[in-house]
Short mmCIF file of C-alpha atoms in Angstrom, two decimals:
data_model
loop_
_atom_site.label_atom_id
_atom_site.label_comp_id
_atom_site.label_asym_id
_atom_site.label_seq_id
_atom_site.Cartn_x
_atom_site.Cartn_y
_atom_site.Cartn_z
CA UNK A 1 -1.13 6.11 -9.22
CA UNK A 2 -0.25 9.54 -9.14
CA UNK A 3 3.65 9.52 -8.95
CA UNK A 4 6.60 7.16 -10.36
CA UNK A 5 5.66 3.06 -8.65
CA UNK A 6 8.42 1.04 -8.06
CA UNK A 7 9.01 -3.00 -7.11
CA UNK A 8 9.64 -4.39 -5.00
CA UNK A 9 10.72 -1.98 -2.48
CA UNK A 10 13.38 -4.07 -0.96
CA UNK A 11 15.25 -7.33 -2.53
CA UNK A 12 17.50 -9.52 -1.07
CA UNK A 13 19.23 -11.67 -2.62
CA UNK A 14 22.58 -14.13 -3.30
CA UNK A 15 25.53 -13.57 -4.91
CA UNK A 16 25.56 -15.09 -8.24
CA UNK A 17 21.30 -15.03 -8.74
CA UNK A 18 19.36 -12.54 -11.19
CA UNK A 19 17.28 -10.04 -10.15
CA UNK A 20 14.49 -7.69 -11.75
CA UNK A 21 13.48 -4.50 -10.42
CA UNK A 22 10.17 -2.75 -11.92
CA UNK A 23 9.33 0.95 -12.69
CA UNK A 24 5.83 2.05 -13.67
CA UNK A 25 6.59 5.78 -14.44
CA UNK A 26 3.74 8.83 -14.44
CA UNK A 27 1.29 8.28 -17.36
CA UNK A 28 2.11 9.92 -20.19
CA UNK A 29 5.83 10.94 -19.29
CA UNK A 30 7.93 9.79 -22.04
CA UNK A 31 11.34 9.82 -21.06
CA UNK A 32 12.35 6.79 -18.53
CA UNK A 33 16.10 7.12 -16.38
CA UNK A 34 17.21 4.67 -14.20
CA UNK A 35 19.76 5.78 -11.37
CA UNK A 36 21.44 3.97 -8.59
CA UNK A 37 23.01 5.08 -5.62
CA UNK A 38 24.98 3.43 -3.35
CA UNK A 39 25.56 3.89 0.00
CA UNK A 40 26.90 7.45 0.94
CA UNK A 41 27.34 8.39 -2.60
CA UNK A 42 25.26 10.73 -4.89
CA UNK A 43 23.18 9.09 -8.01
CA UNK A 44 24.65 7.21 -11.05
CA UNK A 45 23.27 7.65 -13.95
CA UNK A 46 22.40 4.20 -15.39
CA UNK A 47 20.14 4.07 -18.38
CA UNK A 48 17.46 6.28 -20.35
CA UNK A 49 14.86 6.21 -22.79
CA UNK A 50 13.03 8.33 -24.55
CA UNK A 51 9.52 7.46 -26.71
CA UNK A 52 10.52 4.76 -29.13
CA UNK A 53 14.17 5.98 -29.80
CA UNK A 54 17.12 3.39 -29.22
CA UNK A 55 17.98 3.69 -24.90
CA UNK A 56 20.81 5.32 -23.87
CA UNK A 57 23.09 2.83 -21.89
CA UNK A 58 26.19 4.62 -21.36
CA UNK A 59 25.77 4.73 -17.44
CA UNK A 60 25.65 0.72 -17.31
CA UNK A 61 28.60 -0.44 -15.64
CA UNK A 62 28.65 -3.99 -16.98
CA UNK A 63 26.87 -6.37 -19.33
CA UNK A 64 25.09 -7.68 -16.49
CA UNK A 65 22.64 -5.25 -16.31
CA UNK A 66 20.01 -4.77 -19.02
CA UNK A 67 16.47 -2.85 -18.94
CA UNK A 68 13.90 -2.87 -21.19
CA UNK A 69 11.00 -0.67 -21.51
CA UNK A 70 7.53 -2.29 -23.14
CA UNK A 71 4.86 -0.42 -24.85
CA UNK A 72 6.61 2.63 -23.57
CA UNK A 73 5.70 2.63 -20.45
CA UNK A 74 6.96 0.05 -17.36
CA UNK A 75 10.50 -0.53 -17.65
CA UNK A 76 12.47 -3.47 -16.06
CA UNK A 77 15.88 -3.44 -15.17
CA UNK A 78 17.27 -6.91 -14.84
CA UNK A 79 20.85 -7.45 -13.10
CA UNK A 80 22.55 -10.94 -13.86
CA UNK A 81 24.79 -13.24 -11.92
CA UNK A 82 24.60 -10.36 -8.91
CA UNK A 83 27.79 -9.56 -7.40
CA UNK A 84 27.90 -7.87 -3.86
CA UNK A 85 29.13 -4.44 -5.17
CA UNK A 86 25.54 -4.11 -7.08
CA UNK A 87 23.92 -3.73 -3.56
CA UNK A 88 22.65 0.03 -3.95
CA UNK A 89 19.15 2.24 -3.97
CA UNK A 90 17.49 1.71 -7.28
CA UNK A 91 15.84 4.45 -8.51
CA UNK A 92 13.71 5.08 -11.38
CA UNK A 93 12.24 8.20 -12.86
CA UNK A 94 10.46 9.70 -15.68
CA UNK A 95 9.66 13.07 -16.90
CA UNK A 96 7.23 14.67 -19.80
CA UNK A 97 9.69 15.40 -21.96
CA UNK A 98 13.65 16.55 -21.98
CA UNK A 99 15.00 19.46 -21.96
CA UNK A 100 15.46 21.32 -18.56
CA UNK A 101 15.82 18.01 -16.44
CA UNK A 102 13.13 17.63 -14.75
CA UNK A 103 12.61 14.36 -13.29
CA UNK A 104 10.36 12.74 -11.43
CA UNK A 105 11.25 9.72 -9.03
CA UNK A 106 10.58 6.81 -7.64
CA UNK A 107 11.28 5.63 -3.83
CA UNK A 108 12.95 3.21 -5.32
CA UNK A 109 14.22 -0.29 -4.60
CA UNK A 110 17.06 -1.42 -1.96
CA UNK A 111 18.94 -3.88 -3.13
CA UNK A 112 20.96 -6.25 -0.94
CA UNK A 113 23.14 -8.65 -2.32
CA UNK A 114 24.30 -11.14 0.65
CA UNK B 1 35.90 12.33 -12.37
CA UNK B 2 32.82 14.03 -10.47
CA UNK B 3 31.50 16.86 -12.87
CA UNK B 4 29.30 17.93 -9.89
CA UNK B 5 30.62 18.37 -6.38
CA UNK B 6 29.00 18.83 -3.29
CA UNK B 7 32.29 19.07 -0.76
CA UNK B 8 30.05 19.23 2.12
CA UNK B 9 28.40 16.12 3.31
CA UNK B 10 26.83 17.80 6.36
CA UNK B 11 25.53 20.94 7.34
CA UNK B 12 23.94 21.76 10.80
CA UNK B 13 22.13 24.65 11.68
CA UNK B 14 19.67 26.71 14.16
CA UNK B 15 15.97 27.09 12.70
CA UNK B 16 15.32 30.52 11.42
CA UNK B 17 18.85 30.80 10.94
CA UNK B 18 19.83 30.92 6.93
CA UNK B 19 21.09 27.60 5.52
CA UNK B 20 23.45 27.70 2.53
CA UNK B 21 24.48 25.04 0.49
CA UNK B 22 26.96 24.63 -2.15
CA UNK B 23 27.63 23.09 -5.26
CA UNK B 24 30.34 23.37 -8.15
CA UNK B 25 30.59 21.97 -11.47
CA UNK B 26 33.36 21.21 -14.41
CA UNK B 27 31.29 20.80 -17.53
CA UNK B 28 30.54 24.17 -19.12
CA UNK B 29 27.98 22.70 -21.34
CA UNK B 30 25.58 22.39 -18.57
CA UNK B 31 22.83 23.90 -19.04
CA UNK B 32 20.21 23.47 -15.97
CA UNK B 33 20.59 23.32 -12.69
CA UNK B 34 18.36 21.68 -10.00
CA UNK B 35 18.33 20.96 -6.65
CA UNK B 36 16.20 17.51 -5.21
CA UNK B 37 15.59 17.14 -1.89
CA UNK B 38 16.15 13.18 -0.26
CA UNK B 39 14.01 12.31 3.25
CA UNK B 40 14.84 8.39 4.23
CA UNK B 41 13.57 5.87 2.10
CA UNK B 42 11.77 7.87 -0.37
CA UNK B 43 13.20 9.22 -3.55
CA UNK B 44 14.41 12.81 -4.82
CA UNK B 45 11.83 15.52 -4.41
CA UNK B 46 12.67 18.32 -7.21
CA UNK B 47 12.64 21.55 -4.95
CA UNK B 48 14.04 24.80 -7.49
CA UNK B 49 15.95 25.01 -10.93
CA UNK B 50 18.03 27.37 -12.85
CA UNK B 51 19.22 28.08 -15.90
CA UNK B 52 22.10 28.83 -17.00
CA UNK B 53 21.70 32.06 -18.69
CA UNK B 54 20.01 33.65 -15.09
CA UNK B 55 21.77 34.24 -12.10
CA UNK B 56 19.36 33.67 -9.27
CA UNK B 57 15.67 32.25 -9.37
CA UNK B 58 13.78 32.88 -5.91
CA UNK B 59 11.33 30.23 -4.91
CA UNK B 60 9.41 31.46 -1.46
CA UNK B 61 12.27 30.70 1.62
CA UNK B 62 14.45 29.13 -1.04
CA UNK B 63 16.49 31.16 -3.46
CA UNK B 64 19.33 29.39 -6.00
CA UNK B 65 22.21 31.42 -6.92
CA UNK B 66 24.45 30.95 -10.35
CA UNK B 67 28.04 31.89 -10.59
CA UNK B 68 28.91 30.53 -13.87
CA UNK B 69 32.40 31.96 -14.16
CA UNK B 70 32.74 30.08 -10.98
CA UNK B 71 31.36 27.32 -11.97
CA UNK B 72 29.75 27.35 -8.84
CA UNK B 73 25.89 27.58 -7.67
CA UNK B 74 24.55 27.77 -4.20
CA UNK B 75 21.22 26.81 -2.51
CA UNK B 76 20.03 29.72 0.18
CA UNK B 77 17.35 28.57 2.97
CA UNK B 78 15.95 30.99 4.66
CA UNK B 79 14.47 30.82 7.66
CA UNK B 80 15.71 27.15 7.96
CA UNK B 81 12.72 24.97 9.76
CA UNK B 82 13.19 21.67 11.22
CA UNK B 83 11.35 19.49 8.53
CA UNK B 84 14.43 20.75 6.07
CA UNK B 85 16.15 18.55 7.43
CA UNK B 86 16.79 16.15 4.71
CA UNK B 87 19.39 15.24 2.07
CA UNK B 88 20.21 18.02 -0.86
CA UNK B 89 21.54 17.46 -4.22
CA UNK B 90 22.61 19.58 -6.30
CA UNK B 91 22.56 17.87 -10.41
CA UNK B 92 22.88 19.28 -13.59
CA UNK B 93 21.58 18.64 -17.38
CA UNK B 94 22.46 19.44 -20.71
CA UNK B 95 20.93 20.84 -23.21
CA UNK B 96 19.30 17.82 -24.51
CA UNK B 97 18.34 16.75 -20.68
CA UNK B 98 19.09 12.88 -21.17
CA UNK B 99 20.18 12.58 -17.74
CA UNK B 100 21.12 14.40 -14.43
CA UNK B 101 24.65 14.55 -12.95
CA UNK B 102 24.17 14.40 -9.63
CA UNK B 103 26.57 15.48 -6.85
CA UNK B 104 27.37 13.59 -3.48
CA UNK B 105 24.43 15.71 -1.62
CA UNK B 106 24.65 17.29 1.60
CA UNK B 107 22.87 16.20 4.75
CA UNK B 108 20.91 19.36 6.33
CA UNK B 109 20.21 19.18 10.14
CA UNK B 110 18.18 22.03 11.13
CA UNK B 111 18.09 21.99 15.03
CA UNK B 112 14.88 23.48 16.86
#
């Protein structure tokens, strides 16, 4: 497609179960972000990568989460033993290149955990 | 500790009428500043940028302005229309553009 895909578009889930949310970003944009935002709040900066460099996970908030990009292109971000403050608007987005921070997102992927 | 701030999380105003949003920032390394648009359920749209060595880029009805002694940047609508109505957020990016900094965003009701 055309723009940044991302799945599913909703999750539900229970406390204490993994999860894995999907990006598939525009072809050819090398530079991956996640971002989450949670409800009423502006986005958090998560994780970032960029070609075949080492991500940057500074925004993680725990070692539950994790992401992992493959053949750099889709990227999975995988939360562990989910807790009911991770329920939040998952958003993914990409961009050609860095520099002036122009991203491109994702409608990303409501998480719920019950 | 927000480096971006939106302080206004709604904004209401009569179409045609001129809609101005604001945003203000801490980091002084910031280099770019952009400003998405959010409808329900989709993601960020990107709708104008700045940088920081200019002071105002126009875009058609929507015109960014750049007080960097301030700190402080501002998003000008004008004539507002209904289908503004949306979400705005104001981020910022260094110079190496890992990631946006993103403020709270402000929710624009333009009323017919």
């Amino acid at each position: 497609g055309a723009g940044v895909s991302q799945s599913p578009s909703n999750k539900v889930t229970e406390k204490g179960k993994d999860v894995e949310l999907r990006c598939d970003p525009i072809s050819g944009h090398t530079a991956l972000y996640w971002y989450r935002q949670s409800l009423g709040q502006g986005l958090e900066f998560l994780i970032y990568f960029q070609g075949n460099s080492a991500p940057d996970k500074s925004g993680l908030p725990s070692d539950r989460f994790s992401a992992e990009r493959t053949g750099g292109s889709v990227s999975t971000l995988t939360i562990q033993r989910t807790q009911q403050e991770d329920s939040a608007v998952y958003l993914c987005a990409s961009s050609p290149t860095t520099g002036e921070g122009l991203q491109y997102f994702g409608a990303g992927t409501r998480l719920s955990v019950l | 500790d927000q480096q971006v701030k939106q302080n206004s999380p709604s904004l209401s105003v009569q179409e045609g009428r001129i809609s101005i949003l604001n945003c203000d920032y801490t980091n002084s390394m910031f280099d770019y500043f952009l400003w998405y648009k959010k409808y329900p359920a989709e993601g960020p749209t990107f709708l104008i940028s700045i940088s920081s060595i200019k002071d105002k880029n126009e875009d058609g009805r929507f015109t960014v302005f750049l007080n960097k002694s301030a700190k402080h940047l501002s998003l000008h609508i004008v004539p507002s229309q209904p289908g503004d109505s949306a979400v705005y957020f104001c981020a910022a990016s260094n110079n190496a553009g890992n990631m946006l900094t993103f403020g709270g965003g402000t929710r624009l009701m333009v009323k017919p």
